[in-house]
CSV table of C-alpha atoms and ligand atoms in Angstrom, one decimal:
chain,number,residue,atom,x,y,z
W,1,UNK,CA,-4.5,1.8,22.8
W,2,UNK,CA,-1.7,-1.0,22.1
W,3,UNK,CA,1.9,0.0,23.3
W,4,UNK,CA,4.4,-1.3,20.9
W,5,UNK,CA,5.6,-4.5,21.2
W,6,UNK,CA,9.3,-3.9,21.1
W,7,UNK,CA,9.8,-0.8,23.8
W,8,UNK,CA,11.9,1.1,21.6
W,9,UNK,CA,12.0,5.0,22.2
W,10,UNK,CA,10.4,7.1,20.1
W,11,UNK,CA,12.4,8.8,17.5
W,12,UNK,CA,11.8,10.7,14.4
W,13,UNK,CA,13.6,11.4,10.9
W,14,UNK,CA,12.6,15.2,10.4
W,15,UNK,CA,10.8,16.1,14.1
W,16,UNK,CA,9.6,19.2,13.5
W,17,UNK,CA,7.8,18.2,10.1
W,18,UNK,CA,6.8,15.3,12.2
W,19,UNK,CA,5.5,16.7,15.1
W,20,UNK,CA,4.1,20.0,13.7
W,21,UNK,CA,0.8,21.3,15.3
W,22,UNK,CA,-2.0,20.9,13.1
W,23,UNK,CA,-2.9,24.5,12.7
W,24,UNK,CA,0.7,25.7,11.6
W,25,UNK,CA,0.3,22.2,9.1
W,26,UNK,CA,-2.5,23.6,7.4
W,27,UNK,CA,-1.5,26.4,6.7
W,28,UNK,CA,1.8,25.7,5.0
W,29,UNK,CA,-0.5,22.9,2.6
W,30,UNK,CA,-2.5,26.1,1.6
W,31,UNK,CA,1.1,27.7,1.3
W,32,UNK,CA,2.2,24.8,-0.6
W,33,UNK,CA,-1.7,24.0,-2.8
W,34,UNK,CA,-1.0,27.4,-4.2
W,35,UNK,CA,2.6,27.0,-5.0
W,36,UNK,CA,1.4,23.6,-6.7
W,37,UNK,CA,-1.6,25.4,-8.6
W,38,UNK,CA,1.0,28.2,-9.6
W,39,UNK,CA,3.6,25.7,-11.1
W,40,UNK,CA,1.1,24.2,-13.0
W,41,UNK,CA,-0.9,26.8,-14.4
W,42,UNK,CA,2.0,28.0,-15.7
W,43,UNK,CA,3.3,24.8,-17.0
W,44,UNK,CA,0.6,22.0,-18.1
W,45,UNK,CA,-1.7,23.4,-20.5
W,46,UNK,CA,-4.4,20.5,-19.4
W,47,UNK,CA,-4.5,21.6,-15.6
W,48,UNK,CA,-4.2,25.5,-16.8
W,49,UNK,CA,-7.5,25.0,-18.9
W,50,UNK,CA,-8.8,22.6,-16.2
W,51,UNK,CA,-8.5,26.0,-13.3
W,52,UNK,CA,-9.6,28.3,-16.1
W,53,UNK,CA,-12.8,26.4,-16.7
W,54,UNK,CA,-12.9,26.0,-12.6
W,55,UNK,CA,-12.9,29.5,-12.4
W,56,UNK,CA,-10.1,29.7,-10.1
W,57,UNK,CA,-7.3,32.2,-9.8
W,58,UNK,CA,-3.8,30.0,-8.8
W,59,UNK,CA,-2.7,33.3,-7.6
W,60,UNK,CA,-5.4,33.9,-5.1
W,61,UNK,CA,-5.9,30.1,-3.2
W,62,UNK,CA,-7.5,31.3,0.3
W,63,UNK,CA,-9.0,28.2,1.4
W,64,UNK,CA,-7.8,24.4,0.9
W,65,UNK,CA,-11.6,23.8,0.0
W,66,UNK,CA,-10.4,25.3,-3.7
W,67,UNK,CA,-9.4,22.2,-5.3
W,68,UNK,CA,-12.9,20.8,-4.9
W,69,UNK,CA,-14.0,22.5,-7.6
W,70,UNK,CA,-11.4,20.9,-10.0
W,71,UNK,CA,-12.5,17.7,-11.4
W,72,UNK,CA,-10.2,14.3,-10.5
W,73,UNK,CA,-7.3,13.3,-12.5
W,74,UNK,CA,-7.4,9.5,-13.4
W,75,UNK,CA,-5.4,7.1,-14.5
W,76,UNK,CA,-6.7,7.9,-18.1
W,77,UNK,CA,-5.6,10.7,-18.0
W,78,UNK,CA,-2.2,9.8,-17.6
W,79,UNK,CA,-2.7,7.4,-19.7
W,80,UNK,CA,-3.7,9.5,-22.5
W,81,UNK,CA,-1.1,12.1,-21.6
W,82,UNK,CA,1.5,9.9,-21.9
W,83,UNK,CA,4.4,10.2,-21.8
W,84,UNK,CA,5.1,14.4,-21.6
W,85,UNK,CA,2.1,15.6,-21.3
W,86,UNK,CA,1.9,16.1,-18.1
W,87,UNK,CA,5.2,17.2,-17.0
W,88,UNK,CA,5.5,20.3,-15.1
W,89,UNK,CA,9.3,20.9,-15.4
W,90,UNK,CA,11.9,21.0,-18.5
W,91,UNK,CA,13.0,17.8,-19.5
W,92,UNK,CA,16.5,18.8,-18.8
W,93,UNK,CA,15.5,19.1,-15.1
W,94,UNK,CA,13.7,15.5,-15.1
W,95,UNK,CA,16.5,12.9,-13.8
W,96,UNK,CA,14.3,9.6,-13.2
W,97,UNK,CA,11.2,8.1,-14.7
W,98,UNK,CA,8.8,5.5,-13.5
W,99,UNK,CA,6.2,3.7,-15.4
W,100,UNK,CA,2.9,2.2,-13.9
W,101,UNK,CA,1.8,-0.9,-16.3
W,102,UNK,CA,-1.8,-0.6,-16.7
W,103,UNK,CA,-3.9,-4.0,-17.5
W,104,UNK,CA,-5.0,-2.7,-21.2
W,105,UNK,CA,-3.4,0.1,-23.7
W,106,UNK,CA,-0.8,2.6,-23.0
W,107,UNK,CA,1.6,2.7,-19.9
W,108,UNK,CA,1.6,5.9,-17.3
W,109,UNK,CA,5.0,7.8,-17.3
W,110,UNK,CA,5.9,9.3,-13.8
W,111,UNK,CA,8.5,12.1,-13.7
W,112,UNK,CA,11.0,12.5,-10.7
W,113,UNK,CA,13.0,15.9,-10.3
W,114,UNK,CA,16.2,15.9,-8.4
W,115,UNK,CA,14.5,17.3,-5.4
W,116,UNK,CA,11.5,15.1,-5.9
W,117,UNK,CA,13.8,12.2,-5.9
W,118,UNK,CA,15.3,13.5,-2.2
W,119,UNK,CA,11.8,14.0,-0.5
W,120,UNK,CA,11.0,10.8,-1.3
W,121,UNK,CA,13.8,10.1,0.1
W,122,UNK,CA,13.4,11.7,3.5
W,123,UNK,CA,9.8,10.1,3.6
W,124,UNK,CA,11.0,6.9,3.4
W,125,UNK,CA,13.7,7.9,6.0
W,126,UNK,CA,10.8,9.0,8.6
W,127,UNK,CA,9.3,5.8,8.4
W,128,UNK,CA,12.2,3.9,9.0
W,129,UNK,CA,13.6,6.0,11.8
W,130,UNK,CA,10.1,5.4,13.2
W,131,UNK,CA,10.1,2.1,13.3
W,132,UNK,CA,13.7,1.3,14.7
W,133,UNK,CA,15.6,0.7,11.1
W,134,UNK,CA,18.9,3.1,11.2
W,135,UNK,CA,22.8,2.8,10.9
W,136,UNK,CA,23.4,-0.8,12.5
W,137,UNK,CA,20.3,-2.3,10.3
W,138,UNK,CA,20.9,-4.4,7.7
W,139,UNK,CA,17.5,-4.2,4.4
W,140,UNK,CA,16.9,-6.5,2.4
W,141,UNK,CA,14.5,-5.2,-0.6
W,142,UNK,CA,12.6,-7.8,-2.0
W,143,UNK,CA,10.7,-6.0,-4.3
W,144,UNK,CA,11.1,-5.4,-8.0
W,145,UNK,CA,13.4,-3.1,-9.0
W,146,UNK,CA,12.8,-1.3,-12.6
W,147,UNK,CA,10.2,0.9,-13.8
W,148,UNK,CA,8.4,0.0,-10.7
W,149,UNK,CA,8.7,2.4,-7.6
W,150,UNK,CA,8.4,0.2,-5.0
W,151,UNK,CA,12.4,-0.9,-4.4
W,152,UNK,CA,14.3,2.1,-5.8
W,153,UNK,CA,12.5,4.3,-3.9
W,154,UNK,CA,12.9,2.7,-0.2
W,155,UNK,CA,16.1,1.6,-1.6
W,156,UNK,CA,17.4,5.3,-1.4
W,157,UNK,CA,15.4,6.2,1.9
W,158,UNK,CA,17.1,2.9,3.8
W,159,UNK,CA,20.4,3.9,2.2
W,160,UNK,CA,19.6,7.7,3.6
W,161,UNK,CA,19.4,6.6,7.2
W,162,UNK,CA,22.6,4.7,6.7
W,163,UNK,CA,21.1,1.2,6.6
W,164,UNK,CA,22.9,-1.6,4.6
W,165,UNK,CA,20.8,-2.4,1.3
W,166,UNK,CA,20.5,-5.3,-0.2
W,167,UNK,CA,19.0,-5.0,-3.6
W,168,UNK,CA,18.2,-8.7,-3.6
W,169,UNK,CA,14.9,-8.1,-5.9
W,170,UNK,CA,11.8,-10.6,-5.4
W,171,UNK,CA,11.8,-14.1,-5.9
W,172,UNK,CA,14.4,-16.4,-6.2
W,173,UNK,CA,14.3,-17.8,-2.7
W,174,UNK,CA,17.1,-19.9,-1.9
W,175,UNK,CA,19.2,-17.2,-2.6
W,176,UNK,CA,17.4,-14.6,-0.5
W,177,UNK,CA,17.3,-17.6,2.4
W,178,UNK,CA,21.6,-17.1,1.7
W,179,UNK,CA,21.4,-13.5,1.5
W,180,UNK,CA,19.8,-13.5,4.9
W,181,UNK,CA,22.2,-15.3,6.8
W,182,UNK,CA,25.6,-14.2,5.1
W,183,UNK,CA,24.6,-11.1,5.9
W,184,UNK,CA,22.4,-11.1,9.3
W,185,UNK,CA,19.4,-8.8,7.3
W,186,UNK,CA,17.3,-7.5,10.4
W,187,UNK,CA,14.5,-5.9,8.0
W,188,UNK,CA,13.0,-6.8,4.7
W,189,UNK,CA,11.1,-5.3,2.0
W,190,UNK,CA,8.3,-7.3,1.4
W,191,UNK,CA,4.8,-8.1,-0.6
W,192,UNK,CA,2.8,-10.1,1.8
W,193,UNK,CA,2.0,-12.7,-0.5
W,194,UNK,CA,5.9,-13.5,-0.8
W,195,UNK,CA,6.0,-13.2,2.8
W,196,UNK,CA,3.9,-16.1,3.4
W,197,UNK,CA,5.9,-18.1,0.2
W,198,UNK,CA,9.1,-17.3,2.2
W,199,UNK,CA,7.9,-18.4,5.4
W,200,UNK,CA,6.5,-22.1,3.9
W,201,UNK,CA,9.7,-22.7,2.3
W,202,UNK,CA,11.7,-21.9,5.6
W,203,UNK,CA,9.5,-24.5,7.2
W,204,UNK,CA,10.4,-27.2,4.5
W,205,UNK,CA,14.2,-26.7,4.9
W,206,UNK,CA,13.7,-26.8,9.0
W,207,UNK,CA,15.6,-23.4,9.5
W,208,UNK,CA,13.6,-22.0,12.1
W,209,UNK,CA,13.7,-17.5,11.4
W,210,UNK,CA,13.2,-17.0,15.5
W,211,UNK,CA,16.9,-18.9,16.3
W,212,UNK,CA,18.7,-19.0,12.5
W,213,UNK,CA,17.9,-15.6,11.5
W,214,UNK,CA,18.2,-11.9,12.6
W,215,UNK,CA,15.2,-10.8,11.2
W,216,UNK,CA,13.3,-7.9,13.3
W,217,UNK,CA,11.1,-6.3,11.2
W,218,UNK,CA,9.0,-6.5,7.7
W,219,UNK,CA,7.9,-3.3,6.0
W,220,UNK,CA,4.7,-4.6,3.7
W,221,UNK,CA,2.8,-2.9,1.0
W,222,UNK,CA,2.4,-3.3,-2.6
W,223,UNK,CA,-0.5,-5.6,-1.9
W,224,UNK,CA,-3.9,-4.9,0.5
W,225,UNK,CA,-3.7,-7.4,2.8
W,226,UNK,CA,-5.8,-8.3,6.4
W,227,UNK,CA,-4.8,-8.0,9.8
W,228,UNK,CA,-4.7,-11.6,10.2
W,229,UNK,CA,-2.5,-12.0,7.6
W,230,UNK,CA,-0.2,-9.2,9.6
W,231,UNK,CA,-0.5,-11.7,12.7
W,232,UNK,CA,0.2,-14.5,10.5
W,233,UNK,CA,3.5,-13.3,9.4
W,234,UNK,CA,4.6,-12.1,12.6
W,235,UNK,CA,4.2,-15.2,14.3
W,236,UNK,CA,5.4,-17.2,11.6
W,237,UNK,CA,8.5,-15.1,11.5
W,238,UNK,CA,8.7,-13.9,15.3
W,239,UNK,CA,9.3,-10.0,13.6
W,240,UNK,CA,6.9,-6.4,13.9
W,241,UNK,CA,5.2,-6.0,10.7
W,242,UNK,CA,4.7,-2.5,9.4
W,243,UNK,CA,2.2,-1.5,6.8
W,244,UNK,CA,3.5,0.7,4.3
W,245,UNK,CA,1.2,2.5,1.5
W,246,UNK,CA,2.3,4.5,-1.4
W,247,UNK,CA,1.9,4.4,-5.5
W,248,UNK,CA,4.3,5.2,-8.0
W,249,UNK,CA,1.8,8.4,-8.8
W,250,UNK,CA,2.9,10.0,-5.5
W,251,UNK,CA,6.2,9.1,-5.6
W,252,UNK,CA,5.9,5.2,-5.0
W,253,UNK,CA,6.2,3.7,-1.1
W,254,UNK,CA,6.0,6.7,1.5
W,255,UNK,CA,2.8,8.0,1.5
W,256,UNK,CA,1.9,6.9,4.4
W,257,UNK,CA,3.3,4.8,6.8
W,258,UNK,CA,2.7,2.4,10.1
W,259,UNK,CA,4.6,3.9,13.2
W,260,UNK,CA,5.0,1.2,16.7
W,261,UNK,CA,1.4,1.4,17.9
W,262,UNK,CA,0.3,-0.2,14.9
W,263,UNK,CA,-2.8,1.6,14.6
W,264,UNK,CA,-3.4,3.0,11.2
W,265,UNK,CA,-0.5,5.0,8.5
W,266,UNK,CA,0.3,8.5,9.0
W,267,UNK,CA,-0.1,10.3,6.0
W,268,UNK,CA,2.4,12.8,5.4
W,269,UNK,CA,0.1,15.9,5.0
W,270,UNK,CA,2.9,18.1,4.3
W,271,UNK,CA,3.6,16.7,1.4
W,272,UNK,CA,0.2,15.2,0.1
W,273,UNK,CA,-3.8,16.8,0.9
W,274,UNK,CA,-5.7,13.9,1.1
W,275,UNK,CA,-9.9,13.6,0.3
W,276,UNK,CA,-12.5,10.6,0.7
W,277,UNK,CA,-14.6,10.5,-2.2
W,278,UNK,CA,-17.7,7.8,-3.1
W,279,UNK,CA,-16.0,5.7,-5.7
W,280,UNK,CA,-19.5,5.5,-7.8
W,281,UNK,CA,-20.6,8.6,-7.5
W,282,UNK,CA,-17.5,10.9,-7.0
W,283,UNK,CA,-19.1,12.8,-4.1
W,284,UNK,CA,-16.3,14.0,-1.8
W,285,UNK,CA,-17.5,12.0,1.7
W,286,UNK,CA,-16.8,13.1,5.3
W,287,UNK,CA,-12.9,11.6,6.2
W,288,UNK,CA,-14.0,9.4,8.9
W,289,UNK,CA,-16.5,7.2,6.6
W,290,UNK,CA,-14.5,4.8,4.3
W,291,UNK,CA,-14.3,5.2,0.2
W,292,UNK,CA,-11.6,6.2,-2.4
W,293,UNK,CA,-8.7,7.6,-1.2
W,294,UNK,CA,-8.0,11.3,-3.3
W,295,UNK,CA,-4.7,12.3,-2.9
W,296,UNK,CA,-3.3,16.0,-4.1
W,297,UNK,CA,0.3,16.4,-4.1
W,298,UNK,CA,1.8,19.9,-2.8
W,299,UNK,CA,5.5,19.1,-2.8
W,300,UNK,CA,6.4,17.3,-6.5
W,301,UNK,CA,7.9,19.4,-8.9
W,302,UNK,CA,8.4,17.1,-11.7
W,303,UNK,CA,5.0,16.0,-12.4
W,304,UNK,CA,2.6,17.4,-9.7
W,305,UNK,CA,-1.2,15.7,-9.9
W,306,UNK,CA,-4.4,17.4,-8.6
W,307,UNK,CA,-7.1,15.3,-7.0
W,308,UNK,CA,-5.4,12.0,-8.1
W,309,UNK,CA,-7.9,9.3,-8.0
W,310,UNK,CA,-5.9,6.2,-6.2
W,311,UNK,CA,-8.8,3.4,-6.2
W,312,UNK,CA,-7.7,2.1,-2.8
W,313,UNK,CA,-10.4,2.5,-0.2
W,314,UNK,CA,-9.8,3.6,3.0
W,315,UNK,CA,-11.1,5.8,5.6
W,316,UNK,CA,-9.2,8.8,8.0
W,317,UNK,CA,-7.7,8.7,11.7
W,318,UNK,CA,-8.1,11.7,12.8
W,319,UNK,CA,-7.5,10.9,16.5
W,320,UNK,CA,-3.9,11.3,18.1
W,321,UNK,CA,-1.7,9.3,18.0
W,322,UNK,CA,0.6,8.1,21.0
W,323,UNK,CA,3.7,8.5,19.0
W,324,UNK,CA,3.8,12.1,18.8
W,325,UNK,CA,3.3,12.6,14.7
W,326,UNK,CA,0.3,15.0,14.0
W,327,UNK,CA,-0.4,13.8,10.9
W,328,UNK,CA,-3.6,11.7,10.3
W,329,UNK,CA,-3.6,8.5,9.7
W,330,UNK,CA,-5.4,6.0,6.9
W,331,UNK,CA,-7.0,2.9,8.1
W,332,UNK,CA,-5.0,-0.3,6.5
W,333,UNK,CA,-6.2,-0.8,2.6
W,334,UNK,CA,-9.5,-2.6,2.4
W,335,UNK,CA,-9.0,-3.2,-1.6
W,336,UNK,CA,-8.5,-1.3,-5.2
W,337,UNK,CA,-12.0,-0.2,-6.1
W,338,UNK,CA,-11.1,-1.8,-9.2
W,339,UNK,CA,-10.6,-5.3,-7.3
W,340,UNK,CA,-14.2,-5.1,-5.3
W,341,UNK,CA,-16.5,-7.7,-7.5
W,342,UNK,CA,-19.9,-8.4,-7.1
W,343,UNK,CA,-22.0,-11.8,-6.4
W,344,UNK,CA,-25.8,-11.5,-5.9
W,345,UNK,CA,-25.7,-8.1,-6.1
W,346,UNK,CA,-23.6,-7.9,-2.9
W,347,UNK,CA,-20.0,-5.6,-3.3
W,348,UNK,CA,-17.0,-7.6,-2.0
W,349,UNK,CA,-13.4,-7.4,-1.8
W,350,UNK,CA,-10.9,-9.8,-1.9
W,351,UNK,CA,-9.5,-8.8,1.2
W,352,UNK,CA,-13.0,-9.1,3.4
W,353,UNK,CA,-12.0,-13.3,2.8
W,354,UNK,CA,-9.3,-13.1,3.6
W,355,UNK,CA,-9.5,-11.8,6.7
W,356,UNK,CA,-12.0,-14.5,7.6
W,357,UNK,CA,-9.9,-17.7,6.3
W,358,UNK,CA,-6.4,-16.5,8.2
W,359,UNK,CA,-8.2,-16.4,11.2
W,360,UNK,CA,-9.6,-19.9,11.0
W,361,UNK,CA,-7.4,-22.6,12.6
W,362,UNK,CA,-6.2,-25.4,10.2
W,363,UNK,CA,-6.5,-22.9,7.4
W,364,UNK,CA,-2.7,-22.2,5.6
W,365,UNK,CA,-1.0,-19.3,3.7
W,366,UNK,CA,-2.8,-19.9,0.0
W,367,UNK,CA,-6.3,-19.1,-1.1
W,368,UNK,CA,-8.0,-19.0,-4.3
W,369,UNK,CA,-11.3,-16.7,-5.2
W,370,UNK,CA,-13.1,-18.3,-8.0
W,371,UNK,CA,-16.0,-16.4,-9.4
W,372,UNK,CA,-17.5,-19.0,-11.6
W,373,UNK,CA,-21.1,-16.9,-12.3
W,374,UNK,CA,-23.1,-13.9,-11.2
W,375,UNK,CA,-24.5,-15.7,-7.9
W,376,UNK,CA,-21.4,-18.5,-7.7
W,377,UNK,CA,-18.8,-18.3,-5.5
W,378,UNK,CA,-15.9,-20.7,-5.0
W,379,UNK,CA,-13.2,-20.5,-2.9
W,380,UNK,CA,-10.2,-22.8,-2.5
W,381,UNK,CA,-8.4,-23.0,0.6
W,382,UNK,CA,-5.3,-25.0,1.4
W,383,UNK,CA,-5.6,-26.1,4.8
W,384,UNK,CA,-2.5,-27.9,7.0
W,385,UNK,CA,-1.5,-31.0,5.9
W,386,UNK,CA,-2.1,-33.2,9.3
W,387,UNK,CA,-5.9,-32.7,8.9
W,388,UNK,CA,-6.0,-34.7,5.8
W,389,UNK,CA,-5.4,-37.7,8.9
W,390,UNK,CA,-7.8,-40.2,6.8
W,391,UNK,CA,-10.8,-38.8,8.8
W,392,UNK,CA,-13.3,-37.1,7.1
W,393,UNK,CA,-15.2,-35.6,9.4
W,394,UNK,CA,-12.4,-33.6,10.3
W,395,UNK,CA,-12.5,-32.0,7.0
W,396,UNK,CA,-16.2,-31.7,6.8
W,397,UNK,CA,-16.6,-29.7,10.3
W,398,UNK,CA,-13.9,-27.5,8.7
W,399,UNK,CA,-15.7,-27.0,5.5
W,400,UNK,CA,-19.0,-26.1,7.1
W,401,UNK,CA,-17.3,-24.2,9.7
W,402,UNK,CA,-15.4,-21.7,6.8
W,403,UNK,CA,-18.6,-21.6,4.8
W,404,UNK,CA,-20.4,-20.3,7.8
W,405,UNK,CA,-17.8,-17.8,8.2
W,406,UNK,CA,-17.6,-16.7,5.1
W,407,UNK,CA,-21.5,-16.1,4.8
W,408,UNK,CA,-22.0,-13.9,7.4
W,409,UNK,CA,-19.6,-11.9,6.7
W,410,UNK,CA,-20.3,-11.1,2.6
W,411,UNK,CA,-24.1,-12.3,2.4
W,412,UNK,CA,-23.2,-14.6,0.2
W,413,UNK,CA,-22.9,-18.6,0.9
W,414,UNK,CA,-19.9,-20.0,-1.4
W,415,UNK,CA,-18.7,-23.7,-2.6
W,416,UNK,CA,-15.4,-24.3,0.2
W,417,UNK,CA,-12.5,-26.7,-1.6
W,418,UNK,CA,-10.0,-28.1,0.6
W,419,UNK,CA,-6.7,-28.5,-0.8
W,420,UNK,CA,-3.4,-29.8,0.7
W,421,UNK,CA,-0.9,-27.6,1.3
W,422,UNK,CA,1.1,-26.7,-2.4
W,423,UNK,CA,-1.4,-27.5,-4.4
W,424,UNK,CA,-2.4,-23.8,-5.7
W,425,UNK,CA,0.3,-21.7,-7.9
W,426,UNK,CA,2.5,-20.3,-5.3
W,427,UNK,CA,3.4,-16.2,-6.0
W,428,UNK,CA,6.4,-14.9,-6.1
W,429,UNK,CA,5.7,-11.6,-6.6
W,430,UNK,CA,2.1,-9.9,-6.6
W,431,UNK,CA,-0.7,-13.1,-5.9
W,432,UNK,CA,-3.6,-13.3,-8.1
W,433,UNK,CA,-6.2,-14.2,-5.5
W,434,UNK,CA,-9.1,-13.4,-7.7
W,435,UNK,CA,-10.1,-15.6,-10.5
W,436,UNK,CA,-12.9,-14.6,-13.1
W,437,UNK,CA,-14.4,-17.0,-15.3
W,438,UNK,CA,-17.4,-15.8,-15.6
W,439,UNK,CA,-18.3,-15.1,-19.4
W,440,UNK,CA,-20.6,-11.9,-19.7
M,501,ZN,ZN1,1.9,7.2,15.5
């Protein structure tokens, strides 16, 4: 096993939550599943009719196993629930929402309690605390802050450890470049994707982030992303990057998180019951094989959801962990099961490429996937800017080498473009590394 890089001690934000032996943990989430079946038995009509037609008694939940008899909520059904139908409290005792932009049609509304709003709170805290971020750190959140989750939510969690916030937003870089020094920001907030935007535009001005800036640490979600890209950034930026998951149906980030070792996110099973299920087929799968994550929450009041269907794939850790936490961990996020298209018949996901072209020397931070038909695949690469040196054999043994790569890794040969650097639309928020032109 890795030891962390940075030989910090080991701390925790809520130990005995942390630490809590696996039997006494499963027992309060049965204490907790029934709790959450009670409140909304009693309070959504669609889950009530949903456990009547299961069959199952809220008042009588013996075995976690229960809930696999209910059927999945989806994002359609919060879609067509929207917005009140699915709350679980009186509005009176509803003091936040978040919405989730869907692609087509009709938003999803997501209801935060006062105490939801303070266990989210405290999850974020944990994370931070077990990565080194407390009192003397100063966060910089570059995400968006609205209707999204992602920055309100660590927003209060840094501010609960006593960190100094900086809601500096995304985008706008020169300014955050400013923000960074005036105020010596040891940790940021980050999408990947901006992360590597950041870091280019650093290099241009000559400001070198090891020696002009007190940067330590990058927390990262918001976007699936490889390990290589987690390398990338580290080196580029001389910090410890952290995968963070979470979705604005289970509160937003603080889900699960990354502690020092690196090596997978915790999942905080006293707050969320987790299941693997085939994303085709819906057939729950054993935890250590990868699929859809399922997540059940046991601790939101506001707007509790059974058997939520996430769409990101993942598989379980079930091994322990150096650190001390008992609570498993989910492998880093191979992809939405909504992103995963298909060439020649073969499943792929944006992130298997990427992997592949970050660790390829010569290759930079922006990529484009270009799916021009059902067996064409094009991908455009910008590679560094001293290997367009008027040789072209140069770029021709890198070509070949990227499209050997890339084969043997998805089945599938694709057409390789090499760009210079700059010359694909840079992101300042989420990057759209997936474009479909096919016409079917
Ligand atoms: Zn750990």
């Amino acid at each position: 096993m890795k030891t962390p890089e940075n030989s910090m001690t080991i701390s925790y934000w809520q130990k005995s939550e942390e630490t809590i032996t696996r039997d006494a943990l499963e027992s309060f989430q049965l204490e907790k599943l029934g709790e959450t079946l009670r409140h909304v038995y009693a309070n959504v009509p669609f889950y009530r009719s949903r456990c009547d037609e299961a069959g199952i008694d809220p008042s009588r939940i013996k075995s976690l196993d229960t809930i696999k008899r209910l059927p999945f909520t989806t994002s359609d059904d919060l879609r067509l629930n929207y917005p009140y139908g699915l709350l679980a409290v009186p509005k009176d005792e509803v003091v936040r929402v978040h919405t989730s932009s869907g692609t087509t049609g009709k938003p999803k509304a997501l209801f935060f309690s006062k105490g939801d709003i303070e266990r989210s709170a405290n999850l974020i805290a944990r994370c931070l605390v077990m990565t080194g971020t407390g009192k003397s750190d100063t966060l910089q959140n570059m995400m968006t802050y609205g209707l999204f989750t992602g920055a309100l939510v660590m927003h209060y969690g840094a501010e609960r450890v006593g960190a100094l916030v900086i809601p500096a937003g995304p985008g706008n870089t020169d300014r955050q470049i400013s923000l960074m020094r005036d105020f010596g920001t040891t940790a940021v907030h980050i999408t990947p994707s901006y992360a590597l935007y950041l870091a280019s535009v650093l290099q241009k001005k000559g400001i070198d982030p090891g020696k002009d800036l007190n940067l330590r640490r990058a927390y990262m979600g918001a976007e699936p992303y490889s390990e290589e890209t987690r390398k990338k950034i580290e080196n580029l930026f001389g910090i410890d990057v952290y995968n963070s998951y979470g979705l604005t149906e289970m509160n937003g980030p603080g889900v699960a998180f990354e502690c020092p070792y690196k090596n997978g996110m915790h999942l905080w099973e006293d707050h969320f019951l987790v299941e693997i299920i085939n994303p085709e087929t819906g057939e729950v799968l054993d935890e250590a094989r990868e699929g859809e994550l399922v997540i059940t929450s046991l601790r939101r009041e506001a707007m509790p959801l059974i058997r939520y269907r996430t769409r990101d794939i993942t598989k379980i850790l079930s091994d322990t962990c150096a650190c001390g936490r008992t609570h498993r961990r989910i492998s880093r996020i191979m992809g939405r099961s909504d992103d995963m298209f298909v060439v020649k018949g073969v499943n792929i996901f944006p992130q298997q490429i990427e992997q592949i072209l970050m660790g390829i020397k010569g290759v930079a931070q922006n990529y484009q996937i270009v799916l021009e038909s059902l067996d064409q695949l094009t991908i455009k690469v910008e590679i560094s800017k001293d290997l367009f040196d008027g040789n072209i054999d140069h770029l021709l043994k890198l070509q070949a080498a990227i499209t050997a790569k890339v084969r043997a890794e998805i089945l599938v040969k694709p057409t390789i473009e090499l760009l210079e650097p700059g010359t694909l639309p840079v992101s300042e928020g989420k990057a759209k590394r997936v474009i479909d032109i096919r016409t079917m």
